[in-house]
Amino acid sequence: MTHSPELTGGGGFTFEDAPVAIYLGALLGEESAAGLEDRTIVRVAVQQAAYGEPLDDLIVDGRGADDSIARLSLQTKRELTISAATTNTDFREIVTRAWATLQKPGFREDVDRVGAVTGTISEASRRAFTTICEWARATTTLEAFLGHFQPGAAGADKRNALEALRQILGDADGKTSDEKAYPLRPPPALLLVAPLAY
């Protein structure tokens, strides 16, 4: 009997196993990992939707030198395209779930982080999205963040990434809001852990 390559070739639903293994390795080795570089991994949990986690694929807690705990909430996608296309359900899901995570009463601004782990993404899109998230973490006001997008200040790739966030978050409640497109609020900017080799 033949089997689907999705089941036998390490693809499909098993992609999530790769980032989980990386964070579990950091937990066992009492080390840091991507997204929590200055902290020691102390907890790794998967599939946490039933426990109120919108970004439910992978939840990682890290302890800092001062014993404070920070949480990294991640979705995992084998492939990812950054666009607001209505057919791009993966990126739309990540953005809306990240926003829902930011709105949780227990979310600690300036401590916790949200993001996605992907195996494949366009290098240009990854760079643009990472850059705007870094700008968000480095600025303290919405006005300063939007200053990066003045005419001639940012390339089309970065403006397109920001516009994708605006459209997706606007679609979620019927209006576009720069406050919401700053998801971005520093420092829990969306984080892309990508590409993940496995």
PDB file of C-alpha atoms in Angstrom:
ATOM      1  CA  MET A   1       0.000   0.000   0.000  1.00  0.00           C
ATOM      2  CA  THR A   2       1.377   3.397  -0.975  1.00  0.00           C
ATOM      3  CA  HIS A   3       1.415   6.317   1.458  1.00  0.00           C
ATOM      4  CA  SER A   4       1.084  10.029   0.826  1.00  0.00           C
ATOM      5  CA  PRO A   5       4.440  11.873   0.780  1.00  0.00           C
ATOM      6  CA  GLU A   6       2.809  14.326   3.207  1.00  0.00           C
ATOM      7  CA  LEU A   7       2.726  11.490   5.733  1.00  0.00           C
ATOM      8  CA  THR A   8       6.058   9.861   4.987  1.00  0.00           C
ATOM      9  CA  GLY A   9       8.210  12.712   3.698  1.00  0.00           C
ATOM     10  CA  GLY A  10       8.333  15.023   6.689  1.00  0.00           C
ATOM     11  CA  GLY A  11       5.876  17.548   5.249  1.00  0.00           C
ATOM     12  CA  GLY A  12       2.390  18.691   6.016  1.00  0.00           C
ATOM     13  CA  PHE A  13       1.293  18.619   9.630  1.00  0.00           C
ATOM     14  CA  THR A  14       4.716  17.428  10.841  1.00  0.00           C
ATOM     15  CA  PHE A  15       6.354  20.805  10.131  1.00  0.00           C
ATOM     16  CA  GLU A  16       5.251  21.971  13.570  1.00  0.00           C
ATOM     17  CA  ASP A  17       7.428  19.238  15.094  1.00  0.00           C
ATOM     18  CA  ALA A  18      10.614  21.003  13.920  1.00  0.00           C
ATOM     19  CA  PRO A  19      10.215  24.304  15.820  1.00  0.00           C
ATOM     20  CA  VAL A  20       8.811  22.436  18.818  1.00  0.00           C
ATOM     21  CA  ALA A  21      11.955  20.274  18.854  1.00  0.00           C
ATOM     22  CA  ILE A  22      14.191  23.360  18.714  1.00  0.00           C
ATOM     23  CA  TYR A  23      12.488  24.975  21.701  1.00  0.00           C
ATOM     24  CA  LEU A  24      12.367  21.679  23.612  1.00  0.00           C
ATOM     25  CA  GLY A  25      16.103  21.310  23.011  1.00  0.00           C
ATOM     26  CA  ALA A  26      16.631  24.779  24.495  1.00  0.00           C
ATOM     27  CA  LEU A  27      14.414  23.827  27.451  1.00  0.00           C
ATOM     28  CA  LEU A  28      16.404  20.654  28.136  1.00  0.00           C
ATOM     29  CA  GLY A  29      19.722  22.443  27.681  1.00  0.00           C
ATOM     30  CA  GLU A  30      18.603  25.382  29.831  1.00  0.00           C
ATOM     31  CA  GLU A  31      19.446  27.728  26.962  1.00  0.00           C
ATOM     32  CA  SER A  32      17.892  30.649  25.122  1.00  0.00           C
ATOM     33  CA  ALA A  33      16.214  30.395  21.708  1.00  0.00           C
ATOM     34  CA  ALA A  34      14.994  32.618  18.876  1.00  0.00           C
ATOM     35  CA  GLY A  35      12.576  35.253  20.111  1.00  0.00           C
ATOM     36  CA  LEU A  36      13.758  34.940  23.709  1.00  0.00           C
ATOM     37  CA  GLU A  37      17.485  35.422  23.165  1.00  0.00           C
ATOM     38  CA  ASP A  38      18.215  36.971  26.579  1.00  0.00           C
ATOM     39  CA  ARG A  39      16.242  34.407  28.553  1.00  0.00           C
ATOM     40  CA  THR A  40      16.476  30.755  29.547  1.00  0.00           C
ATOM     41  CA  ILE A  41      13.645  28.630  28.191  1.00  0.00           C
ATOM     42  CA  VAL A  42      11.627  27.222  31.113  1.00  0.00           C
ATOM     43  CA  ARG A  43       8.375  26.053  29.497  1.00  0.00           C
ATOM     44  CA  VAL A  44       7.235  24.808  26.080  1.00  0.00           C
ATOM     45  CA  ALA A  45       3.579  24.047  25.324  1.00  0.00           C
ATOM     46  CA  VAL A  46       1.778  23.189  22.083  1.00  0.00           C
ATOM     47  CA  GLN A  47      -1.801  23.442  20.841  1.00  0.00           C
ATOM     48  CA  GLN A  48      -3.004  25.765  23.596  1.00  0.00           C
ATOM     49  CA  ALA A  49      -6.271  27.046  22.068  1.00  0.00           C
ATOM     50  CA  ALA A  50      -8.285  25.293  24.772  1.00  0.00           C
ATOM     51  CA  TYR A  51      -6.334  27.302  27.353  1.00  0.00           C
ATOM     52  CA  GLY A  52      -7.171  30.704  25.887  1.00  0.00           C
ATOM     53  CA  GLU A  53      -4.141  31.214  23.650  1.00  0.00           C
ATOM     54  CA  PRO A  54      -5.093  32.735  20.247  1.00  0.00           C
ATOM     55  CA  LEU A  55      -1.597  32.014  18.865  1.00  0.00           C
ATOM     56  CA  ASP A  56      -1.880  28.434  19.987  1.00  0.00           C
ATOM     57  CA  ASP A  57       0.636  26.345  18.032  1.00  0.00           C
ATOM     58  CA  LEU A  58       3.648  26.963  20.261  1.00  0.00           C
ATOM     59  CA  ILE A  59       3.878  28.822  23.573  1.00  0.00           C
ATOM     60  CA  VAL A  60       7.343  29.327  25.050  1.00  0.00           C
ATOM     61  CA  ASP A  61       8.217  30.940  28.391  1.00  0.00           C
ATOM     62  CA  GLY A  62      11.681  32.268  29.147  1.00  0.00           C
ATOM     63  CA  ARG A  63      13.191  33.403  32.445  1.00  0.00           C
ATOM     64  CA  GLY A  64      15.407  36.478  32.548  1.00  0.00           C
ATOM     65  CA  ALA A  65      18.383  37.181  34.778  1.00  0.00           C
ATOM     66  CA  ASP A  66      16.008  38.992  37.154  1.00  0.00           C
ATOM     67  CA  ASP A  67      13.760  35.877  37.336  1.00  0.00           C
ATOM     68  CA  SER A  68      10.987  37.600  35.349  1.00  0.00           C
ATOM     69  CA  ILE A  69       9.108  35.460  32.830  1.00  0.00           C
ATOM     70  CA  ALA A  70       8.395  36.468  29.227  1.00  0.00           C
ATOM     71  CA  ARG A  71       6.066  34.575  26.906  1.00  0.00           C
ATOM     72  CA  LEU A  72       6.567  33.998  23.186  1.00  0.00           C
ATOM     73  CA  SER A  73       3.360  32.955  21.400  1.00  0.00           C
ATOM     74  CA  LEU A  74       3.831  31.504  17.915  1.00  0.00           C
ATOM     75  CA  GLN A  75       1.910  30.078  14.979  1.00  0.00           C
ATOM     76  CA  THR A  76       3.752  27.661  12.718  1.00  0.00           C
ATOM     77  CA  LYS A  77       3.282  27.581   8.947  1.00  0.00           C
ATOM     78  CA  ARG A  78       5.291  25.512   6.509  1.00  0.00           C
ATOM     79  CA  GLU A  79       5.105  28.344   3.943  1.00  0.00           C
ATOM     80  CA  LEU A  80       4.153  31.970   4.402  1.00  0.00           C
ATOM     81  CA  THR A  81       3.346  34.847   2.067  1.00  0.00           C
ATOM     82  CA  ILE A  82       3.028  38.368   3.436  1.00  0.00           C
ATOM     83  CA  SER A  83      -0.023  39.885   1.789  1.00  0.00           C
ATOM     84  CA  ALA A  84      -3.593  40.865   2.616  1.00  0.00           C
ATOM     85  CA  ALA A  85      -5.122  38.805  -0.205  1.00  0.00           C
ATOM     86  CA  THR A  86      -8.392  37.266   0.950  1.00  0.00           C
ATOM     87  CA  THR A  87      -7.075  33.885  -0.196  1.00  0.00           C
ATOM     88  CA  ASN A  88      -3.989  34.249   2.005  1.00  0.00           C
ATOM     89  CA  THR A  89      -5.658  32.691   5.026  1.00  0.00           C
ATOM     90  CA  ASP A  90      -2.389  31.710   6.730  1.00  0.00           C
ATOM     91  CA  PHE A  91      -1.001  35.235   7.064  1.00  0.00           C
ATOM     92  CA  ARG A  92      -4.438  36.655   7.861  1.00  0.00           C
ATOM     93  CA  GLU A  93      -4.810  34.086  10.646  1.00  0.00           C
ATOM     94  CA  ILE A  94      -1.412  34.938  12.119  1.00  0.00           C
ATOM     95  CA  VAL A  95      -2.075  38.690  12.132  1.00  0.00           C
ATOM     96  CA  THR A  96      -5.576  38.450  13.621  1.00  0.00           C
ATOM     97  CA  ARG A  97      -4.472  35.927  16.241  1.00  0.00           C
ATOM     98  CA  ALA A  98      -1.445  38.074  17.105  1.00  0.00           C
ATOM     99  CA  TRP A  99      -3.751  41.064  17.593  1.00  0.00           C
ATOM    100  CA  ALA A 100      -6.057  38.956  19.795  1.00  0.00           C
ATOM    101  CA  THR A 101      -3.034  37.898  21.864  1.00  0.00           C
ATOM    102  CA  LEU A 102      -1.985  41.540  22.324  1.00  0.00           C
ATOM    103  CA  GLN A 103      -5.484  42.292  23.648  1.00  0.00           C
ATOM    104  CA  LYS A 104      -5.435  39.564  26.318  1.00  0.00           C
ATOM    105  CA  PRO A 105      -5.606  40.989  29.861  1.00  0.00           C
ATOM    106  CA  GLY A 106      -2.524  39.008  30.871  1.00  0.00           C
ATOM    107  CA  PHE A 107      -0.363  40.167  27.953  1.00  0.00           C
ATOM    108  CA  ARG A 108       2.646  42.061  29.308  1.00  0.00           C
ATOM    109  CA  GLU A 109       3.555  44.902  26.981  1.00  0.00           C
ATOM    110  CA  ASP A 110       7.319  45.448  26.735  1.00  0.00           C
ATOM    111  CA  VAL A 111       7.822  41.818  27.863  1.00  0.00           C
ATOM    112  CA  ASP A 112       5.787  39.279  25.882  1.00  0.00           C
ATOM    113  CA  ARG A 113       6.124  38.670  22.138  1.00  0.00           C
ATOM    114  CA  VAL A 114       4.040  37.248  19.324  1.00  0.00           C
ATOM    115  CA  GLY A 115       5.049  35.817  15.977  1.00  0.00           C
ATOM    116  CA  ALA A 116       5.255  33.070  13.431  1.00  0.00           C
ATOM    117  CA  VAL A 117       7.655  30.300  12.535  1.00  0.00           C
ATOM    118  CA  THR A 118       7.863  29.354   8.891  1.00  0.00           C
ATOM    119  CA  GLY A 119       9.987  27.117   6.737  1.00  0.00           C
ATOM    120  CA  THR A 120       9.660  29.028   3.473  1.00  0.00           C
ATOM    121  CA  ILE A 121       9.168  32.723   2.817  1.00  0.00           C
ATOM    122  CA  SER A 122      10.344  35.162   0.162  1.00  0.00           C
ATOM    123  CA  GLU A 123      13.625  36.699   1.327  1.00  0.00           C
ATOM    124  CA  ALA A 124      12.543  40.180   0.217  1.00  0.00           C
ATOM    125  CA  SER A 125       9.246  39.880   2.118  1.00  0.00           C
ATOM    126  CA  ARG A 126      10.996  38.541   5.206  1.00  0.00           C
ATOM    127  CA  ARG A 127      13.487  41.411   5.195  1.00  0.00           C
ATOM    128  CA  ALA A 128      10.790  44.053   4.705  1.00  0.00           C
ATOM    129  CA  PHE A 129       8.538  42.651   7.408  1.00  0.00           C
ATOM    130  CA  THR A 130      11.397  42.164   9.860  1.00  0.00           C
ATOM    131  CA  THR A 131      12.542  45.742   9.245  1.00  0.00           C
ATOM    132  CA  ILE A 132       9.152  47.309   9.965  1.00  0.00           C
ATOM    133  CA  CYS A 133       8.844  45.223  13.132  1.00  0.00           C
ATOM    134  CA  GLU A 134      12.300  46.395  14.227  1.00  0.00           C
ATOM    135  CA  TRP A 135      11.242  49.987  13.542  1.00  0.00           C
ATOM    136  CA  ALA A 136       8.197  49.410  15.714  1.00  0.00           C
ATOM    137  CA  ARG A 137      10.273  48.045  18.588  1.00  0.00           C
ATOM    138  CA  ALA A 138      12.719  50.941  18.301  1.00  0.00           C
ATOM    139  CA  THR A 139      10.081  53.702  18.400  1.00  0.00           C
ATOM    140  CA  THR A 140       8.002  54.854  21.332  1.00  0.00           C
ATOM    141  CA  THR A 141       5.154  56.590  19.490  1.00  0.00           C
ATOM    142  CA  LEU A 142       2.932  55.841  16.528  1.00  0.00           C
ATOM    143  CA  GLU A 143       3.985  59.121  14.920  1.00  0.00           C
ATOM    144  CA  ALA A 144       7.675  58.192  15.095  1.00  0.00           C
ATOM    145  CA  PHE A 145       6.922  54.778  13.617  1.00  0.00           C
ATOM    146  CA  LEU A 146       4.883  56.234  10.736  1.00  0.00           C
ATOM    147  CA  GLY A 147       7.712  58.698  10.099  1.00  0.00           C
ATOM    148  CA  HIS A 148       9.651  55.807   8.573  1.00  0.00           C
ATOM    149  CA  PHE A 149       7.027  55.621   5.803  1.00  0.00           C
ATOM    150  CA  GLN A 150       7.172  59.216   4.601  1.00  0.00           C
ATOM    151  CA  PRO A 151       7.709  59.596   0.832  1.00  0.00           C
ATOM    152  CA  GLY A 152      11.220  58.553  -0.058  1.00  0.00           C
ATOM    153  CA  ALA A 153      11.926  57.105   3.393  1.00  0.00           C
ATOM    154  CA  ALA A 154      10.795  53.506   2.916  1.00  0.00           C
ATOM    155  CA  GLY A 155      10.772  51.229  -0.104  1.00  0.00           C
ATOM    156  CA  ALA A 156       7.621  49.845  -1.664  1.00  0.00           C
ATOM    157  CA  ASP A 157       8.215  46.440  -0.043  1.00  0.00           C
ATOM    158  CA  LYS A 158       8.024  47.946   3.458  1.00  0.00           C
ATOM    159  CA  ARG A 159       4.995  50.110   2.615  1.00  0.00           C
ATOM    160  CA  ASN A 160       3.276  47.027   1.156  1.00  0.00           C
ATOM    161  CA  ALA A 161       3.943  45.008   4.310  1.00  0.00           C
ATOM    162  CA  LEU A 162       2.472  47.769   6.479  1.00  0.00           C
ATOM    163  CA  GLU A 163      -0.531  48.098   4.171  1.00  0.00           C
ATOM    164  CA  ALA A 164      -1.134  44.329   4.416  1.00  0.00           C
ATOM    165  CA  LEU A 165      -1.326  44.658   8.209  1.00  0.00           C
ATOM    166  CA  ARG A 166      -3.664  47.641   7.945  1.00  0.00           C
ATOM    167  CA  GLN A 167      -5.996  45.792   5.582  1.00  0.00           C
ATOM    168  CA  ILE A 168      -6.104  42.576   7.596  1.00  0.00           C
ATOM    169  CA  LEU A 169      -6.709  44.326  10.906  1.00  0.00           C
ATOM    170  CA  GLY A 170      -9.248  46.629   9.296  1.00  0.00           C
ATOM    171  CA  ASP A 171     -11.106  43.654   7.815  1.00  0.00           C
ATOM    172  CA  ALA A 172     -11.348  42.106  11.263  1.00  0.00           C
ATOM    173  CA  ASP A 173     -13.518  44.939  12.629  1.00  0.00           C
ATOM    174  CA  GLY A 174     -14.573  46.797   9.497  1.00  0.00           C
ATOM    175  CA  LYS A 175     -12.183  49.722   9.791  1.00  0.00           C
ATOM    176  CA  THR A 176      -8.538  50.464   9.119  1.00  0.00           C
ATOM    177  CA  SER A 177      -6.547  51.806  12.030  1.00  0.00           C
ATOM    178  CA  ASP A 178      -2.935  52.908  12.230  1.00  0.00           C
ATOM    179  CA  GLU A 179      -3.018  52.148  15.948  1.00  0.00           C
ATOM    180  CA  LYS A 180      -3.804  48.537  15.113  1.00  0.00           C
ATOM    181  CA  ALA A 181      -1.294  48.402  12.270  1.00  0.00           C
ATOM    182  CA  TYR A 182       1.408  49.280  14.782  1.00  0.00           C
ATOM    183  CA  PRO A 183       1.269  45.637  15.979  1.00  0.00           C
ATOM    184  CA  LEU A 184       3.956  46.329  16.214  1.00  0.00           C
ATOM    185  CA  ARG A 185       3.628  48.397  19.371  1.00  0.00           C
ATOM    186  CA  PRO A 186       7.109  48.285  20.880  1.00  0.00           C
ATOM    187  CA  PRO A 187       8.449  45.846  21.734  1.00  0.00           C
ATOM    188  CA  PRO A 188       5.992  43.025  21.088  1.00  0.00           C
ATOM    189  CA  ALA A 189       6.287  43.527  17.362  1.00  0.00           C
ATOM    190  CA  LEU A 190       5.417  40.509  15.302  1.00  0.00           C
ATOM    191  CA  LEU A 191       8.407  38.253  15.055  1.00  0.00           C
ATOM    192  CA  LEU A 192       9.253  36.028  12.110  1.00  0.00           C
ATOM    193  CA  VAL A 193      11.443  33.084  13.013  1.00  0.00           C
ATOM    194  CA  ALA A 194      12.289  32.180   9.459  1.00  0.00           C
ATOM    195  CA  PRO A 195      13.349  30.446   7.441  1.00  0.00           C
ATOM    196  CA  LEU A 196      13.524  27.433   9.685  1.00  0.00           C
ATOM    197  CA  ALA A 197      15.735  24.756   8.173  1.00  0.00           C
ATOM    198  CA  TYR A 198      14.577  21.222   8.820  1.00  0.00           C
TER     199      TYR A 198
END
